[in-house]
mmCIF file of N, CA and C in Angstrom:
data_model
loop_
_atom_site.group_PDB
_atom_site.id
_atom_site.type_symbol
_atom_site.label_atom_id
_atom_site.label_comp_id
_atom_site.label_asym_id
_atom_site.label_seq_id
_atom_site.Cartn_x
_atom_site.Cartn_y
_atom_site.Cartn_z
ATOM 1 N N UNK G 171 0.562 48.073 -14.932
ATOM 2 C CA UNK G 171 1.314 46.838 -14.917
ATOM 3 C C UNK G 171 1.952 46.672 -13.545
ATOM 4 N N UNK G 172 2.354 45.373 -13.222
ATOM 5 C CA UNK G 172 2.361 45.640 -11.904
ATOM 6 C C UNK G 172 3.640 44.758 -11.536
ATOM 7 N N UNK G 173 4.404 45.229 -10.319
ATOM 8 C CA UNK G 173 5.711 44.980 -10.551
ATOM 9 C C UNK G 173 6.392 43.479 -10.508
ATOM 10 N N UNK G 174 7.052 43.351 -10.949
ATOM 11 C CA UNK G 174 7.677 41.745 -10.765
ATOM 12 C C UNK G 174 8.309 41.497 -9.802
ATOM 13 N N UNK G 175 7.853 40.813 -9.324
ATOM 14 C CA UNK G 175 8.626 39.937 -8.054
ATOM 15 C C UNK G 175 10.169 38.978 -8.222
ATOM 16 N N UNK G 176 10.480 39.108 -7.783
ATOM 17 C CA UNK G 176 12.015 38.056 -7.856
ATOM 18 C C UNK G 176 12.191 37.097 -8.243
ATOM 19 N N UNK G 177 10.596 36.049 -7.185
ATOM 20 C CA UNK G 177 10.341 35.246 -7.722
ATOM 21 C C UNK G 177 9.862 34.555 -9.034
ATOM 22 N N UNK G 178 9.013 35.697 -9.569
ATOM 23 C CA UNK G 178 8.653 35.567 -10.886
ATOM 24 C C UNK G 178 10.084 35.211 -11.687
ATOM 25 N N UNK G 179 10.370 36.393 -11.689
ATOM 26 C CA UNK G 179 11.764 36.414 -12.699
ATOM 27 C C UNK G 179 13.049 35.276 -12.169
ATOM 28 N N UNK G 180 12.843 34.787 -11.484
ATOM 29 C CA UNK G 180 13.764 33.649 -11.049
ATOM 30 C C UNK G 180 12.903 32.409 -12.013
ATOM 31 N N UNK G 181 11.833 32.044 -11.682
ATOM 32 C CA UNK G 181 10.869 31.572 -12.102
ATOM 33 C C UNK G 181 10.872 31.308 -13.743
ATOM 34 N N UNK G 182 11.095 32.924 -14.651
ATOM 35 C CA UNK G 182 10.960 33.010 -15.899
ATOM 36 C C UNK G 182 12.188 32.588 -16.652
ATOM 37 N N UNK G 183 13.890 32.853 -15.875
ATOM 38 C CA UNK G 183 14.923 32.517 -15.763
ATOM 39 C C UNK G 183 15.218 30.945 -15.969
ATOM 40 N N UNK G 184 14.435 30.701 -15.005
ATOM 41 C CA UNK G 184 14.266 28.882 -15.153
ATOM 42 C C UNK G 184 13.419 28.476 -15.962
ATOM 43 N N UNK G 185 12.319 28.975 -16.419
ATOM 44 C CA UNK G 185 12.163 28.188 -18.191
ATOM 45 C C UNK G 185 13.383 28.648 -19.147
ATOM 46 N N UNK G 186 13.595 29.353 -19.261
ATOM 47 C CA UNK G 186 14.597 30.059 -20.602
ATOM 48 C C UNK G 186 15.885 29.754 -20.523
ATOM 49 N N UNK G 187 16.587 29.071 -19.552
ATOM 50 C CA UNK G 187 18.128 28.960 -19.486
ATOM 51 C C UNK G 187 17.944 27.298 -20.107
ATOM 52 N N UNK G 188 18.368 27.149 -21.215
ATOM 53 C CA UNK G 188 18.425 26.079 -21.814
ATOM 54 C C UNK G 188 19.657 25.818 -22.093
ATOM 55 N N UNK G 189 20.577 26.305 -22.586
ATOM 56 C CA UNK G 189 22.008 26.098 -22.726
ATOM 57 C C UNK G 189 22.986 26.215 -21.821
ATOM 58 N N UNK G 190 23.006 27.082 -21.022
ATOM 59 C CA UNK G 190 23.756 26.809 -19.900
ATOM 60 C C UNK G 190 23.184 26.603 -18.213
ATOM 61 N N UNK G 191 23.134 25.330 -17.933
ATOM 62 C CA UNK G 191 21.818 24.796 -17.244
ATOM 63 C C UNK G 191 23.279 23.757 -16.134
ATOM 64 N N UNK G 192 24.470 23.774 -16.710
ATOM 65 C CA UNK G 192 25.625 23.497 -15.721
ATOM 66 C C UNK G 192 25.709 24.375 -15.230
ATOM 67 N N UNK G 193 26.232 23.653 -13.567
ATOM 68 C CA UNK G 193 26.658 24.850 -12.962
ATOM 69 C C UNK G 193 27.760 25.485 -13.504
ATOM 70 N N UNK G 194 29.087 24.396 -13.668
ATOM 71 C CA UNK G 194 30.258 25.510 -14.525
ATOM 72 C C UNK G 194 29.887 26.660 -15.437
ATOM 73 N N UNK G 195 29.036 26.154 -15.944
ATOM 74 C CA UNK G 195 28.463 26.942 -17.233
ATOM 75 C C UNK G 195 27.906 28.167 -16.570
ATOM 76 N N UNK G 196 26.794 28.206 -15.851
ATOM 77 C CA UNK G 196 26.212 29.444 -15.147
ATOM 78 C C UNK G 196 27.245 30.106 -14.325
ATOM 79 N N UNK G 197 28.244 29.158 -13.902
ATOM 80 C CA UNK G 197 29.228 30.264 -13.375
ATOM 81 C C UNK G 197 29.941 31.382 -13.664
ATOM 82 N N UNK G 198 30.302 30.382 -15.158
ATOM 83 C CA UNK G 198 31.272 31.554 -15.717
ATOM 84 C C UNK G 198 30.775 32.548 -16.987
ATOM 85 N N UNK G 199 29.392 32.335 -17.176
ATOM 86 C CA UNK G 199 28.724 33.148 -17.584
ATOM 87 C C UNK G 199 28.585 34.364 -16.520
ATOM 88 N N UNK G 200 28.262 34.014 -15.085
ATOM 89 C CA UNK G 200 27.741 34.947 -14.259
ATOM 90 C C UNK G 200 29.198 35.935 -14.105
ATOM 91 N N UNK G 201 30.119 35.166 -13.910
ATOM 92 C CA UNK G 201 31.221 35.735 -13.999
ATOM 93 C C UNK G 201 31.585 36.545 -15.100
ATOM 94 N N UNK G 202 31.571 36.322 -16.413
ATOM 95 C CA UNK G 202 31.881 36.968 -18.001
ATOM 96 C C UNK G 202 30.588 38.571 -17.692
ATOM 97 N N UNK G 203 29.465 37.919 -16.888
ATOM 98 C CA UNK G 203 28.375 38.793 -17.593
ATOM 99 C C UNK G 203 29.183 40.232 -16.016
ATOM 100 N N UNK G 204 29.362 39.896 -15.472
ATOM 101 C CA UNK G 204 29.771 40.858 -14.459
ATOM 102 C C UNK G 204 30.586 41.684 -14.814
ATOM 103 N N UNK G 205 31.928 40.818 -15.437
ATOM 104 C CA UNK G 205 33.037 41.681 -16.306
ATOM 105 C C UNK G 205 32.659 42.513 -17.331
ATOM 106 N N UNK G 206 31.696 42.043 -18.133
ATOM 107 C CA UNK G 206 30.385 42.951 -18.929
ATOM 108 C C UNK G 206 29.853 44.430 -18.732
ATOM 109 N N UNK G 207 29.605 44.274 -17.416
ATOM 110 C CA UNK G 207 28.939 45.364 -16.394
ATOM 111 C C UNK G 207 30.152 46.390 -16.503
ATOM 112 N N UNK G 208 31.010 45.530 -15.467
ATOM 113 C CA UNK G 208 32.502 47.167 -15.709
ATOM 114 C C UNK G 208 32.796 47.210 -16.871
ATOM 115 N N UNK G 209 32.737 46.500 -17.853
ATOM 116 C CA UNK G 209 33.394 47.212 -18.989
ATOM 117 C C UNK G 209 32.174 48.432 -19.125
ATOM 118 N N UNK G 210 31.416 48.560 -18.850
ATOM 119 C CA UNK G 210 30.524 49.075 -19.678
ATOM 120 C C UNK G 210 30.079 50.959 -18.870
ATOM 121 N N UNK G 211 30.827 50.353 -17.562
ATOM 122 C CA UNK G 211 30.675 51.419 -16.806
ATOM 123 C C UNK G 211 32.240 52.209 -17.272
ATOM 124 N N UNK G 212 33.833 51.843 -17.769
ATOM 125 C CA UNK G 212 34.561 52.148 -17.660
ATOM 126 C C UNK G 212 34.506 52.560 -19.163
ATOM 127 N N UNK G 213 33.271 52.041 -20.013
ATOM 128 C CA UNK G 213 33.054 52.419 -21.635
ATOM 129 C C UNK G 213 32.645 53.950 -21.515
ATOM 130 N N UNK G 214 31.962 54.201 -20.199
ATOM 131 C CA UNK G 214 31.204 55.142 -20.437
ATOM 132 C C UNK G 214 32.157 56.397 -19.826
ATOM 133 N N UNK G 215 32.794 56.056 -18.815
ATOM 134 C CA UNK G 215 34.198 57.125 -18.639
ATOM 135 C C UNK G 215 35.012 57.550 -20.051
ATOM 136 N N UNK G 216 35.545 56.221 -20.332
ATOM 137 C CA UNK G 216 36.892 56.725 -21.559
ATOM 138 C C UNK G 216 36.245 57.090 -22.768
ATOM 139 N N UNK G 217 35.080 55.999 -23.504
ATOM 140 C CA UNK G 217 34.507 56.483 -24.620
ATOM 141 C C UNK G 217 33.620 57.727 -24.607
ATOM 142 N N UNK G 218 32.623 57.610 -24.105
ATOM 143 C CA UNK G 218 31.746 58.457 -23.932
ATOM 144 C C UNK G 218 32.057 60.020 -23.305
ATOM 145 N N UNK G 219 32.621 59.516 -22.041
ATOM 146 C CA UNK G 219 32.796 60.711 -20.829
ATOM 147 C C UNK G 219 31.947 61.282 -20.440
ATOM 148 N N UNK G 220 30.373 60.573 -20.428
ATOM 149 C CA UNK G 220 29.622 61.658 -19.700
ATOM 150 C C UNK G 220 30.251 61.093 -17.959
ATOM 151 N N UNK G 221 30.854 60.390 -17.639
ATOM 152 C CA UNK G 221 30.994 60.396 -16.093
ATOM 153 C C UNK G 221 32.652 60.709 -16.791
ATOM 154 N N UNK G 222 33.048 60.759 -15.080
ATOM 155 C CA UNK G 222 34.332 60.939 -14.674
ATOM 156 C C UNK G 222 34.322 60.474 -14.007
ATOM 157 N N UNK G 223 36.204 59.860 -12.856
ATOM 158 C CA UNK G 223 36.247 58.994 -11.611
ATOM 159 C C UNK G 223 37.163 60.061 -11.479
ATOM 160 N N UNK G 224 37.349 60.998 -10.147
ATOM 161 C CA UNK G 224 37.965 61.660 -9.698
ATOM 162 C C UNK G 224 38.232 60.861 -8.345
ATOM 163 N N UNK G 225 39.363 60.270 -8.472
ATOM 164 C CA UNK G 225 39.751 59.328 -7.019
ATOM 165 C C UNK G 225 40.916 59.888 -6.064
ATOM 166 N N UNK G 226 40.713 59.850 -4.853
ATOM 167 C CA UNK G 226 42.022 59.811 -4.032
ATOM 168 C C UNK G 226 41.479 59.421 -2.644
ATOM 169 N N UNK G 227 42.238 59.404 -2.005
ATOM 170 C CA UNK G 227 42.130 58.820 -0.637
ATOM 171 C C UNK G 227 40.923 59.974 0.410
ATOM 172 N N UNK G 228 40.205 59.114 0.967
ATOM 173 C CA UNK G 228 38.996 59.255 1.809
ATOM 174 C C UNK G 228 39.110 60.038 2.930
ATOM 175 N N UNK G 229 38.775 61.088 3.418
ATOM 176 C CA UNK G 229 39.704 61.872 4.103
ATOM 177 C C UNK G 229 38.407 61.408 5.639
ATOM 178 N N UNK G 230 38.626 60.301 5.838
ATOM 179 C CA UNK G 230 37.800 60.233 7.206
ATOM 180 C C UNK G 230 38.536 60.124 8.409
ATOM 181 N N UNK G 231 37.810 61.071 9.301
ATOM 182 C CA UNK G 231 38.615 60.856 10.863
ATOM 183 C C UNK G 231 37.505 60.176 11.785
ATOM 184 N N UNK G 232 37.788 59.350 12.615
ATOM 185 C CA UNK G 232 36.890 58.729 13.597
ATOM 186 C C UNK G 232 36.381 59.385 14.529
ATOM 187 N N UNK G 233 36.615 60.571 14.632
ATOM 188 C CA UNK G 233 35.910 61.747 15.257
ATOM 189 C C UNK G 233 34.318 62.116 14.566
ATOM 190 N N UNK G 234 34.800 61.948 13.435
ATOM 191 C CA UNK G 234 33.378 62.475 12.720
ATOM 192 C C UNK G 234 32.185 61.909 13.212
ATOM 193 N N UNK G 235 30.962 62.782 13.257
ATOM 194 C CA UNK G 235 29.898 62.471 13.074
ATOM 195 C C UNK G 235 29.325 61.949 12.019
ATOM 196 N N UNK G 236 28.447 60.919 11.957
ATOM 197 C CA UNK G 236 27.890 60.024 10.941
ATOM 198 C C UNK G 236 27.552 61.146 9.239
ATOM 199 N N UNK G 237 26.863 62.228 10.235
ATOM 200 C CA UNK G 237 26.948 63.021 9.009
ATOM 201 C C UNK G 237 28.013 63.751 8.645
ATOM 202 N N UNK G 238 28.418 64.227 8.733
ATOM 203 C CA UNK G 238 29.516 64.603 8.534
ATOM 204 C C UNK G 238 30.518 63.871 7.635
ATOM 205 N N UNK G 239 30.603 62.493 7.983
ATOM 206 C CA UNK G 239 31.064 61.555 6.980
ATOM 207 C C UNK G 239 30.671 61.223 5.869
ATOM 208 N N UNK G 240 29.010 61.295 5.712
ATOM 209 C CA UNK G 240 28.515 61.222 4.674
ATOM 210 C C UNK G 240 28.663 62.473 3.493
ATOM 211 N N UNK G 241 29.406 63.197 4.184
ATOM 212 C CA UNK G 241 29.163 64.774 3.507
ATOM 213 C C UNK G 241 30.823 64.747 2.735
ATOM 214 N N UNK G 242 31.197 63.888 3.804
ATOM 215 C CA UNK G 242 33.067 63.971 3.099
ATOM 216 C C UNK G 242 33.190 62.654 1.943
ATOM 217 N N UNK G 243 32.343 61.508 2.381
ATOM 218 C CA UNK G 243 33.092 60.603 1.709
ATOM 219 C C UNK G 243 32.029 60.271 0.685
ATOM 220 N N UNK G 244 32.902 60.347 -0.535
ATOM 221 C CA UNK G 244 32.390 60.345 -1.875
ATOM 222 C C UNK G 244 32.249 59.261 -2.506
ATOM 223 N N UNK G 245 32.136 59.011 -4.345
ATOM 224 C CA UNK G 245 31.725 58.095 -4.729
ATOM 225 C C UNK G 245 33.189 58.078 -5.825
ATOM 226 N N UNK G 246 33.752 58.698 -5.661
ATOM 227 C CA UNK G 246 34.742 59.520 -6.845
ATOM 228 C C UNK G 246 34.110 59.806 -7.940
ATOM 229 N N UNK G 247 32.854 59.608 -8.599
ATOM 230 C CA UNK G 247 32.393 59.977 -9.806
ATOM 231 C C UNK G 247 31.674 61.062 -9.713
ATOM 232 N N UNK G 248 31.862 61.932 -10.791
ATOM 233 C CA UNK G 248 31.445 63.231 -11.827
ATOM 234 C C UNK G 248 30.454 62.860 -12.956
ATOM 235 N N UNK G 249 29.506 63.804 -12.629
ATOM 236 C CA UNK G 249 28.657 63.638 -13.766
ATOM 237 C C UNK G 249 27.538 62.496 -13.875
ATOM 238 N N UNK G 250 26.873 62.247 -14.582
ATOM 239 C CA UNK G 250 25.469 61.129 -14.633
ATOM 240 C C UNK G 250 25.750 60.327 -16.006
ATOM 241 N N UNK G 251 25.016 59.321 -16.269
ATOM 242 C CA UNK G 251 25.213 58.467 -17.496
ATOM 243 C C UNK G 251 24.304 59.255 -18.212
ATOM 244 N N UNK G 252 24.838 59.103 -19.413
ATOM 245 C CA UNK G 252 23.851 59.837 -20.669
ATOM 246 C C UNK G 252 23.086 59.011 -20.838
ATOM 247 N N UNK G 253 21.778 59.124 -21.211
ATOM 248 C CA UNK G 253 20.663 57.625 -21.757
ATOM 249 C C UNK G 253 21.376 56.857 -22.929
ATOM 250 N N UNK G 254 22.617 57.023 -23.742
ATOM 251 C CA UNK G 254 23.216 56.089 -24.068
ATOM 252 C C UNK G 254 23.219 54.932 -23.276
ATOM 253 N N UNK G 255 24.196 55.549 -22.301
ATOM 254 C CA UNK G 255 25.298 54.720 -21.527
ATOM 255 C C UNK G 255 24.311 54.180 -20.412
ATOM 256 N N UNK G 256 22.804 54.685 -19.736
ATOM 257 C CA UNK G 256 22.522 54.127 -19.106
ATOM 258 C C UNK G 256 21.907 52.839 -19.508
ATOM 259 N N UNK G 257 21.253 53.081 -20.761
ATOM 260 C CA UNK G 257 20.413 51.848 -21.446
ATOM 261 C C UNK G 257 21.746 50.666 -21.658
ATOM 262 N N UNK G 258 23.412 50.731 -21.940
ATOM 263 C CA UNK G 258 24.076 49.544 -22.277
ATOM 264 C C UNK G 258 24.270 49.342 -20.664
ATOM 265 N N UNK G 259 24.616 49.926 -19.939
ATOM 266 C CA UNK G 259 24.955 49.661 -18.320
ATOM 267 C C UNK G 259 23.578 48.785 -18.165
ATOM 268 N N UNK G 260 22.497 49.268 -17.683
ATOM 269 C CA UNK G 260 21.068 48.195 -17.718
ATOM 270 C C UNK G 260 20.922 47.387 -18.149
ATOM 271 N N UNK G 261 21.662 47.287 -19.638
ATOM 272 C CA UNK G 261 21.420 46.257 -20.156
ATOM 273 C C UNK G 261 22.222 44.763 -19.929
ATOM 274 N N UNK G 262 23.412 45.556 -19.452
ATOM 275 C CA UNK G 262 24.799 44.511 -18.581
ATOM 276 C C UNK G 262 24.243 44.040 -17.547
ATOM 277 N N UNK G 263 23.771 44.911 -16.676
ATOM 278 C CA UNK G 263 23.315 44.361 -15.493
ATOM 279 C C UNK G 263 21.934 43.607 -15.349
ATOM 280 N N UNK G 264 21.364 43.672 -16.068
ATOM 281 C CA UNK G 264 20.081 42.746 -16.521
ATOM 282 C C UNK G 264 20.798 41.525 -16.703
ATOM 283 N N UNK G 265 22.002 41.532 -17.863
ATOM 284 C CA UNK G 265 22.492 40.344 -17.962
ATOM 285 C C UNK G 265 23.435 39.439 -16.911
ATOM 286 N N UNK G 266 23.634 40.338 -15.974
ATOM 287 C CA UNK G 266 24.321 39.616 -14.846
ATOM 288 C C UNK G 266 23.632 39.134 -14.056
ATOM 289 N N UNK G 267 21.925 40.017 -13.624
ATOM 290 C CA UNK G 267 20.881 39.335 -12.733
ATOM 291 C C UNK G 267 20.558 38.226 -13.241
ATOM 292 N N UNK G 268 20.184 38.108 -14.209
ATOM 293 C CA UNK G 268 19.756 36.628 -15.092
ATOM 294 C C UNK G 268 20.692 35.610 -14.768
ATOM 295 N N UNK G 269 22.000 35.980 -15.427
ATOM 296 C CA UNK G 269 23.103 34.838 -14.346
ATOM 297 C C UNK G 269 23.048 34.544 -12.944
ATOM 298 N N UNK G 270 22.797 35.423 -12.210
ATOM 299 C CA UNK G 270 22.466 35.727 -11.125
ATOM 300 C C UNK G 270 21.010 34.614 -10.327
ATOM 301 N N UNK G 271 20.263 34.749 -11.223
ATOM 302 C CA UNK G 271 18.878 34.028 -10.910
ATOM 303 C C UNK G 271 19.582 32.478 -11.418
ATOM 304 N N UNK G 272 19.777 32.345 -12.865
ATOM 305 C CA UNK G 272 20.321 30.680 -13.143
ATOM 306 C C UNK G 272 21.031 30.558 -11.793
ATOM 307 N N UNK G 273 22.435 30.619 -10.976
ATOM 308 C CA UNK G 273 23.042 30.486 -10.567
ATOM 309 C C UNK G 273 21.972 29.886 -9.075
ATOM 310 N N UNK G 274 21.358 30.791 -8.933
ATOM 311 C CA UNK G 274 20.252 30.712 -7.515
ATOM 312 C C UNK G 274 19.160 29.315 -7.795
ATOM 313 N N UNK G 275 19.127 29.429 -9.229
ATOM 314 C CA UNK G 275 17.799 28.282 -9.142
ATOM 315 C C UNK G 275 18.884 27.094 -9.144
ATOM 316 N N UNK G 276 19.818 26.994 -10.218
ATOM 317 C CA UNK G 276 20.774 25.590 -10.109
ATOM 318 C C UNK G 276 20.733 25.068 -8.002
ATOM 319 N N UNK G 277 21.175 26.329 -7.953
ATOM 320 C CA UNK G 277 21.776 25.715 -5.901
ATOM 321 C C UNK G 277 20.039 25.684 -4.882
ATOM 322 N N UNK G 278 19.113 26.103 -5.738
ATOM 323 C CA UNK G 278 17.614 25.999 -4.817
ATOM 324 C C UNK G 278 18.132 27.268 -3.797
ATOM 325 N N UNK G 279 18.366 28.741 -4.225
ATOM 326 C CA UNK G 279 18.804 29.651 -3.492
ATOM 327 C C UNK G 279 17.030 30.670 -3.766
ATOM 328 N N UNK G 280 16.643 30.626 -2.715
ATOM 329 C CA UNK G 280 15.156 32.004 -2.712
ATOM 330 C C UNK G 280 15.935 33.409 -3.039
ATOM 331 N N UNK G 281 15.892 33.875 -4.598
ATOM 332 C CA UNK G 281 16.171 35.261 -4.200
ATOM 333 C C UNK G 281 15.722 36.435 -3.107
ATOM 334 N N UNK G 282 14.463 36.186 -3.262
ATOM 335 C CA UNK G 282 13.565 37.021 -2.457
ATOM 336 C C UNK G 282 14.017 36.876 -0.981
ATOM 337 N N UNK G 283 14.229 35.142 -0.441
ATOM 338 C CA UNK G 283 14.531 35.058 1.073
ATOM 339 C C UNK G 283 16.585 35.973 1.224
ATOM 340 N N UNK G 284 17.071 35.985 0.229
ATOM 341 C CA UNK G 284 18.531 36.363 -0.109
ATOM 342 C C UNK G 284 17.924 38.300 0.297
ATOM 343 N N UNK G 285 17.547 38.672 -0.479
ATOM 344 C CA UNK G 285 17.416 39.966 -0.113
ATOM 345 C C UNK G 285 16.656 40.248 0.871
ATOM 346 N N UNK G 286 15.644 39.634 1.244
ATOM 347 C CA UNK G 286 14.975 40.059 2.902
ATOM 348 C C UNK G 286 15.970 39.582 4.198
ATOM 349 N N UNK G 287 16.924 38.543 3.759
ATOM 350 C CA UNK G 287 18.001 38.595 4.885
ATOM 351 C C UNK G 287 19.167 39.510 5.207
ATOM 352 N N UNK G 288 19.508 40.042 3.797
ATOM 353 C CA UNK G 288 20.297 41.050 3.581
ATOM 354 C C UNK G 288 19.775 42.025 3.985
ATOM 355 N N UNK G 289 18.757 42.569 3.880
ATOM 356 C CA UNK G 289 17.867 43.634 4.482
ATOM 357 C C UNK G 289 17.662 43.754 6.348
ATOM 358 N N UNK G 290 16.976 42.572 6.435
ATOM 359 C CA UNK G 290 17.594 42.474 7.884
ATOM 360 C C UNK G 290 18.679 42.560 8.269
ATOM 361 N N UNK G 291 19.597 42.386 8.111
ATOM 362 C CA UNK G 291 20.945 42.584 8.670
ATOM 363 C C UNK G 291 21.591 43.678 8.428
ATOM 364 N N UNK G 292 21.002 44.194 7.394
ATOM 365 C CA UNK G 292 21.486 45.753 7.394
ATOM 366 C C UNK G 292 20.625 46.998 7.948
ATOM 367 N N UNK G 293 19.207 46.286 8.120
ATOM 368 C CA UNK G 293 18.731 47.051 9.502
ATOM 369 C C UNK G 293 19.235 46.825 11.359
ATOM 370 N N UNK G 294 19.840 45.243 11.233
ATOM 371 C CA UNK G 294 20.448 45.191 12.766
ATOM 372 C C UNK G 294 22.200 45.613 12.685
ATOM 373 N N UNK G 295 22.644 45.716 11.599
ATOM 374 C CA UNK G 295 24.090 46.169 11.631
ATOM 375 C C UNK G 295 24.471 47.627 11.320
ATOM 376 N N UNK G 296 23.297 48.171 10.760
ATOM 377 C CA UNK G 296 23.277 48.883 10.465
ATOM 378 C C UNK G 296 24.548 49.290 9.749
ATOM 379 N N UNK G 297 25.291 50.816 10.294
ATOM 380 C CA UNK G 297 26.712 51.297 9.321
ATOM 381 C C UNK G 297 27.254 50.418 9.653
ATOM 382 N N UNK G 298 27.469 48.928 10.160
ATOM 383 C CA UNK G 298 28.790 48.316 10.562
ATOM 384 C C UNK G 298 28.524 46.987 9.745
ATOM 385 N N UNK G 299 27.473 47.065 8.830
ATOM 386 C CA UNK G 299 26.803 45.960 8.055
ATOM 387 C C UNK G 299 28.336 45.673 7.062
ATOM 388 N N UNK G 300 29.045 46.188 6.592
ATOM 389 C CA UNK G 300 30.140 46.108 5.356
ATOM 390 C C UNK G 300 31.303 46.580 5.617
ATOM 391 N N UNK G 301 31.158 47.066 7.229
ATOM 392 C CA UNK G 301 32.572 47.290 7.697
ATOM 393 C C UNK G 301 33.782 46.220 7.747
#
């Protein structure tokens, strides 16, 4: 089987969004379905606990070497999602791309041209792309 393109699924997005086909509407779906996502990642800390967030402050000095930084600065999380928790997390975030795609077809936004620009620019900005 062979993989889906963006476009496709932008494509498949736009037959199937029949009810919320406003923009308000796709907004605050895209918005609800996002809040979705963290709940589902913060379900899987408190309910579950196969992860943990072990947080505190980033211990980077501007001296460091690139690696070196990568070696210090963490993600704060412990542990992996159990195939519970990864299948409802996937399944959130499936539901936020879908908002995600409505939202893009309502405004005539190319996903595909959205991530090959993002891509470029994080090959010419490289580490300073999100600084």
């Amino acid at each position: 089987m062979s993989s889906l393109t963006l476009k496709q699924f932008q494509d498949q997005v736009s037959e199937l969004l029949l009810r919320h086909r406003s923009l308000l509407d796709v907004l605050s779906k895209f918005q609800q379905s996002g809040a979705a996502a963290n709940r589902s990642v913060v379900k899987s800390i408190t309910e579950c606990g196969c992860i943990q967030v072990n947080a505190a402050k980033q211990e980077y000095h501007p001296e460091m070497t690139l690696n070196e930084a990568k070696d210090v600065l963490g993600t704060h999380v412990s542990g992996h999602l159990c195939e519970q928790c990864i299948e409802v997390v996937s399944s959130e975030l499936g539901r936020n791309l879908f908002y995600m795609s409505a939202l893009s077809n309502i405004l005539d936004v190319n996903l595909e041209q959205v991530v090959e620009n993002e891509s470029k620019k994080c090959t010419t900005l490289g580490l300073f792309n999100m600084s």
